[in-house]
Amino acid sequence: SQQGEEDPQALSIQEGENATMNCSYKTSINNLQWYRQNSGRGLVHLILIRSNEREKHSGRLRVTLDTSKKSSSLLITASRAADTASYFCATDAWTDKLIFGTGTRLQVFP
Amino acid sequence: GAGVSQSPRYKVAKRGQDVALRCDPISGHVSLFWYQQALGQGPEFLTYFQNEAQLDKSGLPSDRFFAERPEGSVSTLKIQRTQQEDSAVYLCASSLQGNYGYTFGSGTRLTVV
């Protein structure tokens, strides 16, 4: 079973716009991570946020975490066509294995 | 190598055939994970190794699925008597330790006909 649910399931935007994806999860966590997957490829780790952190930045990425609501958001600013991919959140439930959400498919049009 | 290598990249199996999928993790990575990804879904956990020890196999869907990592490096996922519902992409990931940022391979796409 999948721990997280992302919304929206799909998102289409124009280059230069911001993209926001949300993730909800079910259990207590030690950390939450976001991954990106280009079509037909493996996943690439983007960013990790610990349960005692509320916000984290990495380049054009901004992640927030609200453990009281069991939710996280990923913001991609000034999107580019190359950002087109599926994005997954993953949580650890205090174990070594990650449980992935259902993903958001992002399409950025030039 | 520089990344996680999986082979074969694509595998077509006839129903009932046995298959073996290989994962070569990043050298020195202690933890190795197998996931199954159905079309349009997120990866689903199958099993996890720390060195050669299989610490969690709770995600293996049936006793037809078997994984091993005998020397703590290369791992093989074996599926016996394949069925159509086994068709999916099988992803392998490794990490230095635990879950702090997995490195994934490109996966093996298994199609059972």
PDB file of C-alpha atoms in Angstrom:
ATOM      1  CA  SER A   1       0.000   0.000   0.000  1.00  0.00           C
ATOM      2  CA  GLN A   2       1.123   3.549  -0.548  1.00  0.00           C
ATOM      3  CA  GLN A   3       1.636   5.872   2.348  1.00  0.00           C
ATOM      4  CA  GLY A   4       1.278   9.161   0.586  1.00  0.00           C
ATOM      5  CA  GLU A   5      -1.222  10.772  -1.673  1.00  0.00           C
ATOM      6  CA  GLU A   6      -0.179  13.602  -3.894  1.00  0.00           C
ATOM      7  CA  ASP A   7      -2.383  16.204  -5.404  1.00  0.00           C
ATOM      8  CA  PRO A   8      -2.981  17.237  -7.990  1.00  0.00           C
ATOM      9  CA  GLN A   9      -2.511  13.995  -9.921  1.00  0.00           C
ATOM     10  CA  ALA A  10      -1.562  16.065 -12.950  1.00  0.00           C
ATOM     11  CA  LEU A  11      -0.524  19.670 -13.439  1.00  0.00           C
ATOM     12  CA  SER A  12       0.073  21.640 -16.635  1.00  0.00           C
ATOM     13  CA  ILE A  13       1.699  25.053 -16.588  1.00  0.00           C
ATOM     14  CA  GLN A  14       3.625  27.437 -18.815  1.00  0.00           C
ATOM     15  CA  GLU A  15       7.359  27.989 -18.526  1.00  0.00           C
ATOM     16  CA  GLY A  16       8.140  30.626 -15.933  1.00  0.00           C
ATOM     17  CA  GLU A  17       5.147  29.840 -13.764  1.00  0.00           C
ATOM     18  CA  ASN A  18       5.435  28.253 -10.343  1.00  0.00           C
ATOM     19  CA  ALA A  19       4.316  24.673  -9.720  1.00  0.00           C
ATOM     20  CA  THR A  20       3.000  23.525  -6.366  1.00  0.00           C
ATOM     21  CA  MET A  21       2.438  19.888  -5.451  1.00  0.00           C
ATOM     22  CA  ASN A  22       1.024  18.608  -2.189  1.00  0.00           C
ATOM     23  CA  CYS A  23       1.560  15.366  -0.336  1.00  0.00           C
ATOM     24  CA  SER A  24      -0.397  13.871   2.533  1.00  0.00           C
ATOM     25  CA  TYR A  25       0.750  10.883   4.528  1.00  0.00           C
ATOM     26  CA  LYS A  26      -0.588   8.668   7.262  1.00  0.00           C
ATOM     27  CA  THR A  27       1.928   7.818   9.974  1.00  0.00           C
ATOM     28  CA  SER A  28       4.535   9.517  12.138  1.00  0.00           C
ATOM     29  CA  ILE A  29       7.750  10.135  10.225  1.00  0.00           C
ATOM     30  CA  ASN A  30      11.433  10.827  10.798  1.00  0.00           C
ATOM     31  CA  ASN A  31      11.867  12.490   7.432  1.00  0.00           C
ATOM     32  CA  LEU A  32      10.048  13.162   4.180  1.00  0.00           C
ATOM     33  CA  GLN A  33      11.735  13.199   0.797  1.00  0.00           C
ATOM     34  CA  TRP A  34      10.806  14.321  -2.691  1.00  0.00           C
ATOM     35  CA  TYR A  35      11.883  12.479  -5.820  1.00  0.00           C
ATOM     36  CA  ARG A  36      11.535  13.187  -9.501  1.00  0.00           C
ATOM     37  CA  GLN A  37      11.072  10.632 -12.277  1.00  0.00           C
ATOM     38  CA  ASN A  38      11.461  11.321 -15.953  1.00  0.00           C
ATOM     39  CA  SER A  39       9.477   9.038 -18.226  1.00  0.00           C
ATOM     40  CA  GLY A  40      10.999   5.583 -18.426  1.00  0.00           C
ATOM     41  CA  ARG A  41      13.771   6.356 -15.970  1.00  0.00           C
ATOM     42  CA  GLY A  42      14.602   5.764 -12.325  1.00  0.00           C
ATOM     43  CA  LEU A  43      13.833   8.233  -9.597  1.00  0.00           C
ATOM     44  CA  VAL A  44      16.177  11.052  -8.648  1.00  0.00           C
ATOM     45  CA  HIS A  45      16.399  12.345  -5.080  1.00  0.00           C
ATOM     46  CA  LEU A  46      15.578  16.064  -4.880  1.00  0.00           C
ATOM     47  CA  ILE A  47      15.377  17.098  -1.250  1.00  0.00           C
ATOM     48  CA  LEU A  48      14.945  15.718   2.273  1.00  0.00           C
ATOM     49  CA  ILE A  49      13.204  17.488   5.125  1.00  0.00           C
ATOM     50  CA  ARG A  50      13.373  16.213   8.679  1.00  0.00           C
ATOM     51  CA  SER A  51      10.363  16.030  10.938  1.00  0.00           C
ATOM     52  CA  ASN A  52      11.671  18.861  13.125  1.00  0.00           C
ATOM     53  CA  GLU A  53      12.048  21.192  10.126  1.00  0.00           C
ATOM     54  CA  ARG A  54       9.253  23.284   8.686  1.00  0.00           C
ATOM     55  CA  GLU A  55      10.789  24.577   5.475  1.00  0.00           C
ATOM     56  CA  LYS A  56      13.770  23.834   3.289  1.00  0.00           C
ATOM     57  CA  HIS A  57      15.156  25.328   0.089  1.00  0.00           C
ATOM     58  CA  SER A  58      17.360  23.950  -2.634  1.00  0.00           C
ATOM     59  CA  GLY A  59      17.835  26.090  -5.718  1.00  0.00           C
ATOM     60  CA  ARG A  60      14.391  26.613  -7.275  1.00  0.00           C
ATOM     61  CA  LEU A  61      12.820  24.081  -4.914  1.00  0.00           C
ATOM     62  CA  ARG A  62      11.046  24.939  -1.712  1.00  0.00           C
ATOM     63  CA  VAL A  63       9.621  22.243   0.537  1.00  0.00           C
ATOM     64  CA  THR A  64       7.379  22.742   3.539  1.00  0.00           C
ATOM     65  CA  LEU A  65       6.342  20.199   6.130  1.00  0.00           C
ATOM     66  CA  ASP A  66       3.438  20.332   8.561  1.00  0.00           C
ATOM     67  CA  THR A  67       3.623  17.279  10.811  1.00  0.00           C
ATOM     68  CA  SER A  68       0.437  18.236  12.655  1.00  0.00           C
ATOM     69  CA  LYS A  69      -1.485  17.948   9.378  1.00  0.00           C
ATOM     70  CA  LYS A  70       0.723  15.167   8.037  1.00  0.00           C
ATOM     71  CA  SER A  71       1.285  17.094   4.849  1.00  0.00           C
ATOM     72  CA  SER A  72       4.066  18.541   2.741  1.00  0.00           C
ATOM     73  CA  SER A  73       4.290  20.728  -0.314  1.00  0.00           C
ATOM     74  CA  LEU A  74       6.876  21.071  -3.052  1.00  0.00           C
ATOM     75  CA  LEU A  75       7.134  24.383  -4.864  1.00  0.00           C
ATOM     76  CA  ILE A  76       9.137  24.692  -8.062  1.00  0.00           C
ATOM     77  CA  THR A  77       9.675  28.340  -8.932  1.00  0.00           C
ATOM     78  CA  ALA A  78      10.206  29.736 -12.433  1.00  0.00           C
ATOM     79  CA  SER A  79       9.534  26.356 -14.020  1.00  0.00           C
ATOM     80  CA  ARG A  80      11.284  25.194 -17.181  1.00  0.00           C
ATOM     81  CA  ALA A  81      10.295  22.690 -19.842  1.00  0.00           C
ATOM     82  CA  ALA A  82      13.024  20.428 -18.446  1.00  0.00           C
ATOM     83  CA  ASP A  83      11.090  20.205 -15.166  1.00  0.00           C
ATOM     84  CA  THR A  84       8.482  18.072 -16.947  1.00  0.00           C
ATOM     85  CA  ALA A  85       8.418  14.820 -14.967  1.00  0.00           C
ATOM     86  CA  SER A  86       6.530  12.958 -12.259  1.00  0.00           C
ATOM     87  CA  TYR A  87       7.182  14.009  -8.682  1.00  0.00           C
ATOM     88  CA  PHE A  88       6.808  11.709  -5.687  1.00  0.00           C
ATOM     89  CA  CYS A  89       6.929  12.278  -1.977  1.00  0.00           C
ATOM     90  CA  ALA A  90       8.283   9.489   0.201  1.00  0.00           C
ATOM     91  CA  THR A  91       8.110   8.961   3.933  1.00  0.00           C
ATOM     92  CA  ASP A  92       9.993   6.641   6.229  1.00  0.00           C
ATOM     93  CA  ALA A  93       7.698   5.928   9.226  1.00  0.00           C
ATOM     94  CA  TRP A  94      10.904   5.694  11.327  1.00  0.00           C
ATOM     95  CA  THR A  95      12.240   2.758   9.309  1.00  0.00           C
ATOM     96  CA  ASP A  96      14.937   2.471   6.660  1.00  0.00           C
ATOM     97  CA  LYS A  97      12.469   1.809   3.875  1.00  0.00           C
ATOM     98  CA  LEU A  98      10.699   4.631   2.080  1.00  0.00           C
ATOM     99  CA  ILE A  99       7.036   4.506   1.204  1.00  0.00           C
ATOM    100  CA  PHE A 100       6.178   6.497  -1.902  1.00  0.00           C
ATOM    101  CA  GLY A 101       3.068   8.420  -2.778  1.00  0.00           C
ATOM    102  CA  THR A 102       1.045   8.185  -5.935  1.00  0.00           C
ATOM    103  CA  GLY A 103       2.833  11.047  -7.680  1.00  0.00           C
ATOM    104  CA  THR A 104       2.052  14.267  -9.515  1.00  0.00           C
ATOM    105  CA  ARG A 105       2.653  14.416 -13.265  1.00  0.00           C
ATOM    106  CA  LEU A 106       3.943  17.869 -14.135  1.00  0.00           C
ATOM    107  CA  GLN A 107       3.907  19.142 -17.706  1.00  0.00           C
ATOM    108  CA  VAL A 108       5.657  22.445 -18.399  1.00  0.00           C
ATOM    109  CA  PHE A 109       4.932  23.946 -21.799  1.00  0.00           C
ATOM    110  CA  PRO A 110       7.560  26.144 -23.467  1.00  0.00           C
TER     111      PRO A 110
ATOM    112  CA  GLY B   1      30.402   2.193 -11.282  1.00  0.00           C
ATOM    113  CA  ALA B   2      29.111   5.683 -10.750  1.00  0.00           C
ATOM    114  CA  GLY B   3      25.468   4.717 -10.452  1.00  0.00           C
ATOM    115  CA  VAL B   4      23.108   1.847  -9.746  1.00  0.00           C
ATOM    116  CA  SER B   5      23.047  -0.539 -12.675  1.00  0.00           C
ATOM    117  CA  GLN B   6      20.132  -2.841 -13.447  1.00  0.00           C
ATOM    118  CA  SER B   7      19.897  -5.554 -16.049  1.00  0.00           C
ATOM    119  CA  PRO B   8      18.238  -6.452 -18.238  1.00  0.00           C
ATOM    120  CA  ARG B   9      16.643  -3.138 -19.148  1.00  0.00           C
ATOM    121  CA  TYR B  10      13.661  -4.931 -20.681  1.00  0.00           C
ATOM    122  CA  LYS B  11      12.443  -8.489 -20.218  1.00  0.00           C
ATOM    123  CA  VAL B  12       9.560 -10.233 -21.922  1.00  0.00           C
ATOM    124  CA  ALA B  13       8.583 -13.494 -20.266  1.00  0.00           C
ATOM    125  CA  LYS B  14       5.964 -16.047 -21.140  1.00  0.00           C
ATOM    126  CA  ARG B  15       3.501 -16.747 -18.367  1.00  0.00           C
ATOM    127  CA  GLY B  16       4.911 -19.465 -16.143  1.00  0.00           C
ATOM    128  CA  GLN B  17       8.523 -18.689 -16.964  1.00  0.00           C
ATOM    129  CA  ASP B  18      11.054 -17.867 -14.223  1.00  0.00           C
ATOM    130  CA  VAL B  19      12.972 -14.584 -14.438  1.00  0.00           C
ATOM    131  CA  ALA B  20      15.988 -13.123 -12.650  1.00  0.00           C
ATOM    132  CA  LEU B  21      16.588  -9.398 -12.407  1.00  0.00           C
ATOM    133  CA  ARG B  22      19.993  -8.062 -11.420  1.00  0.00           C
ATOM    134  CA  CYS B  23      20.970  -4.971  -9.459  1.00  0.00           C
ATOM    135  CA  ASP B  24      24.525  -3.697  -9.114  1.00  0.00           C
ATOM    136  CA  PRO B  25      24.515  -0.960  -6.439  1.00  0.00           C
ATOM    137  CA  ILE B  26      26.976   1.839  -5.925  1.00  0.00           C
ATOM    138  CA  SER B  27      30.191   0.464  -4.463  1.00  0.00           C
ATOM    139  CA  GLY B  28      30.198   0.794  -0.696  1.00  0.00           C
ATOM    140  CA  HIS B  29      26.462   1.297  -0.351  1.00  0.00           C
ATOM    141  CA  VAL B  30      25.305  -0.779   2.577  1.00  0.00           C
ATOM    142  CA  SER B  31      21.555  -0.590   1.999  1.00  0.00           C
ATOM    143  CA  LEU B  32      19.776  -1.970  -1.059  1.00  0.00           C
ATOM    144  CA  PHE B  33      16.078  -1.782  -1.805  1.00  0.00           C
ATOM    145  CA  TRP B  34      13.776  -3.323  -4.414  1.00  0.00           C
ATOM    146  CA  TYR B  35      10.569  -1.642  -5.539  1.00  0.00           C
ATOM    147  CA  GLN B  36       7.833  -2.544  -7.988  1.00  0.00           C
ATOM    148  CA  GLN B  37       6.217   0.225 -10.015  1.00  0.00           C
ATOM    149  CA  ALA B  38       3.012  -0.338 -11.942  1.00  0.00           C
ATOM    150  CA  LEU B  39       2.143   1.997 -14.790  1.00  0.00           C
ATOM    151  CA  GLY B  40       1.028   5.387 -13.510  1.00  0.00           C
ATOM    152  CA  GLN B  41       1.664   4.500  -9.869  1.00  0.00           C
ATOM    153  CA  GLY B  42       4.334   5.232  -7.316  1.00  0.00           C
ATOM    154  CA  PRO B  43       6.975   2.640  -6.447  1.00  0.00           C
ATOM    155  CA  GLU B  44       5.821  -0.039  -4.010  1.00  0.00           C
ATOM    156  CA  PHE B  45       8.326  -1.463  -1.546  1.00  0.00           C
ATOM    157  CA  LEU B  46       9.279  -5.118  -2.007  1.00  0.00           C
ATOM    158  CA  THR B  47      12.314  -5.876   0.123  1.00  0.00           C
ATOM    159  CA  TYR B  48      15.421  -4.407   1.740  1.00  0.00           C
ATOM    160  CA  PHE B  49      18.960  -5.559   2.489  1.00  0.00           C
ATOM    161  CA  GLN B  50      21.604  -4.236   4.789  1.00  0.00           C
ATOM    162  CA  ASN B  51      24.806  -5.784   3.478  1.00  0.00           C
ATOM    163  CA  GLU B  52      23.876  -9.438   2.886  1.00  0.00           C
ATOM    164  CA  ALA B  53      21.110  -9.529   5.477  1.00  0.00           C
ATOM    165  CA  GLN B  54      17.557  -9.286   4.226  1.00  0.00           C
ATOM    166  CA  LEU B  55      16.006  -7.157   6.937  1.00  0.00           C
ATOM    167  CA  ASP B  56      12.529  -6.671   5.529  1.00  0.00           C
ATOM    168  CA  LYS B  57      10.689  -8.684   2.905  1.00  0.00           C
ATOM    169  CA  SER B  58       7.206  -7.639   3.903  1.00  0.00           C
ATOM    170  CA  GLY B  59       6.435  -6.207   0.463  1.00  0.00           C
ATOM    171  CA  LEU B  60       7.061  -9.341  -1.571  1.00  0.00           C
ATOM    172  CA  PRO B  61       3.640 -10.124  -3.055  1.00  0.00           C
ATOM    173  CA  SER B  62       3.877 -13.897  -2.886  1.00  0.00           C
ATOM    174  CA  ASP B  63       6.255 -16.775  -2.305  1.00  0.00           C
ATOM    175  CA  ARG B  64       7.000 -16.705  -6.022  1.00  0.00           C
ATOM    176  CA  PHE B  65       9.190 -13.675  -5.348  1.00  0.00           C
ATOM    177  CA  PHE B  66      12.642 -14.191  -3.890  1.00  0.00           C
ATOM    178  CA  ALA B  67      15.571 -11.807  -3.460  1.00  0.00           C
ATOM    179  CA  GLU B  68      19.149 -12.354  -2.430  1.00  0.00           C
ATOM    180  CA  ARG B  69      22.366 -10.415  -1.918  1.00  0.00           C
ATOM    181  CA  PRO B  70      24.827 -13.140  -0.961  1.00  0.00           C
ATOM    182  CA  GLU B  71      28.027 -11.083  -0.790  1.00  0.00           C
ATOM    183  CA  GLY B  72      26.521  -7.796   0.243  1.00  0.00           C
ATOM    184  CA  SER B  73      26.907  -6.144  -3.151  1.00  0.00           C
ATOM    185  CA  VAL B  74      25.042  -7.393  -6.242  1.00  0.00           C
ATOM    186  CA  SER B  75      21.439  -8.402  -5.649  1.00  0.00           C
ATOM    187  CA  THR B  76      19.096 -10.578  -7.673  1.00  0.00           C
ATOM    188  CA  LEU B  77      15.318 -10.511  -7.609  1.00  0.00           C
ATOM    189  CA  LYS B  78      13.846 -13.772  -8.847  1.00  0.00           C
ATOM    190  CA  ILE B  79      10.256 -14.291  -9.841  1.00  0.00           C
ATOM    191  CA  GLN B  80       9.104 -17.849 -10.345  1.00  0.00           C
ATOM    192  CA  ARG B  81       6.191 -18.920 -12.536  1.00  0.00           C
ATOM    193  CA  THR B  82       5.548 -15.381 -13.727  1.00  0.00           C
ATOM    194  CA  GLN B  83       1.967 -14.189 -14.094  1.00  0.00           C
ATOM    195  CA  GLN B  84       0.521 -11.278 -16.012  1.00  0.00           C
ATOM    196  CA  GLU B  85       0.032  -9.224 -12.860  1.00  0.00           C
ATOM    197  CA  ASP B  86       3.805  -9.317 -12.360  1.00  0.00           C
ATOM    198  CA  SER B  87       4.198  -6.996 -15.344  1.00  0.00           C
ATOM    199  CA  ALA B  88       5.735  -3.801 -13.988  1.00  0.00           C
ATOM    200  CA  VAL B  89       8.979  -1.877 -13.711  1.00  0.00           C
ATOM    201  CA  TYR B  90      11.255  -3.258 -11.021  1.00  0.00           C
ATOM    202  CA  LEU B  91      13.446  -0.605  -9.481  1.00  0.00           C
ATOM    203  CA  CYS B  92      16.525  -1.094  -7.370  1.00  0.00           C
ATOM    204  CA  ALA B  93      17.940   1.603  -5.111  1.00  0.00           C
ATOM    205  CA  SER B  94      20.942   1.799  -2.852  1.00  0.00           C
ATOM    206  CA  SER B  95      22.122   4.120  -0.124  1.00  0.00           C
ATOM    207  CA  LEU B  96      25.202   4.519   2.024  1.00  0.00           C
ATOM    208  CA  GLN B  97      23.102   3.702   5.038  1.00  0.00           C
ATOM    209  CA  GLY B  98      19.413   3.748   5.745  1.00  0.00           C
ATOM    210  CA  ASN B  99      17.028   5.995   3.880  1.00  0.00           C
ATOM    211  CA  TYR B 100      18.929   9.278   3.607  1.00  0.00           C
ATOM    212  CA  GLY B 101      18.601   9.749  -0.117  1.00  0.00           C
ATOM    213  CA  TYR B 102      18.329   6.693  -2.299  1.00  0.00           C
ATOM    214  CA  THR B 103      20.105   6.392  -5.647  1.00  0.00           C
ATOM    215  CA  PHE B 104      17.869   4.514  -8.057  1.00  0.00           C
ATOM    216  CA  GLY B 105      18.731   2.461 -11.078  1.00  0.00           C
ATOM    217  CA  SER B 106      16.829   2.898 -14.334  1.00  0.00           C
ATOM    218  CA  GLY B 107      14.783  -0.201 -13.652  1.00  0.00           C
ATOM    219  CA  THR B 108      13.872  -3.391 -15.470  1.00  0.00           C
ATOM    220  CA  ARG B 109      10.602  -3.330 -17.362  1.00  0.00           C
ATOM    221  CA  LEU B 110       9.075  -6.801 -17.126  1.00  0.00           C
ATOM    222  CA  THR B 111       6.262  -7.750 -19.467  1.00  0.00           C
ATOM    223  CA  VAL B 112       4.588 -11.119 -18.960  1.00  0.00           C
ATOM    224  CA  VAL B 113       2.695 -12.361 -22.010  1.00  0.00           C
TER     225      VAL B 113
END
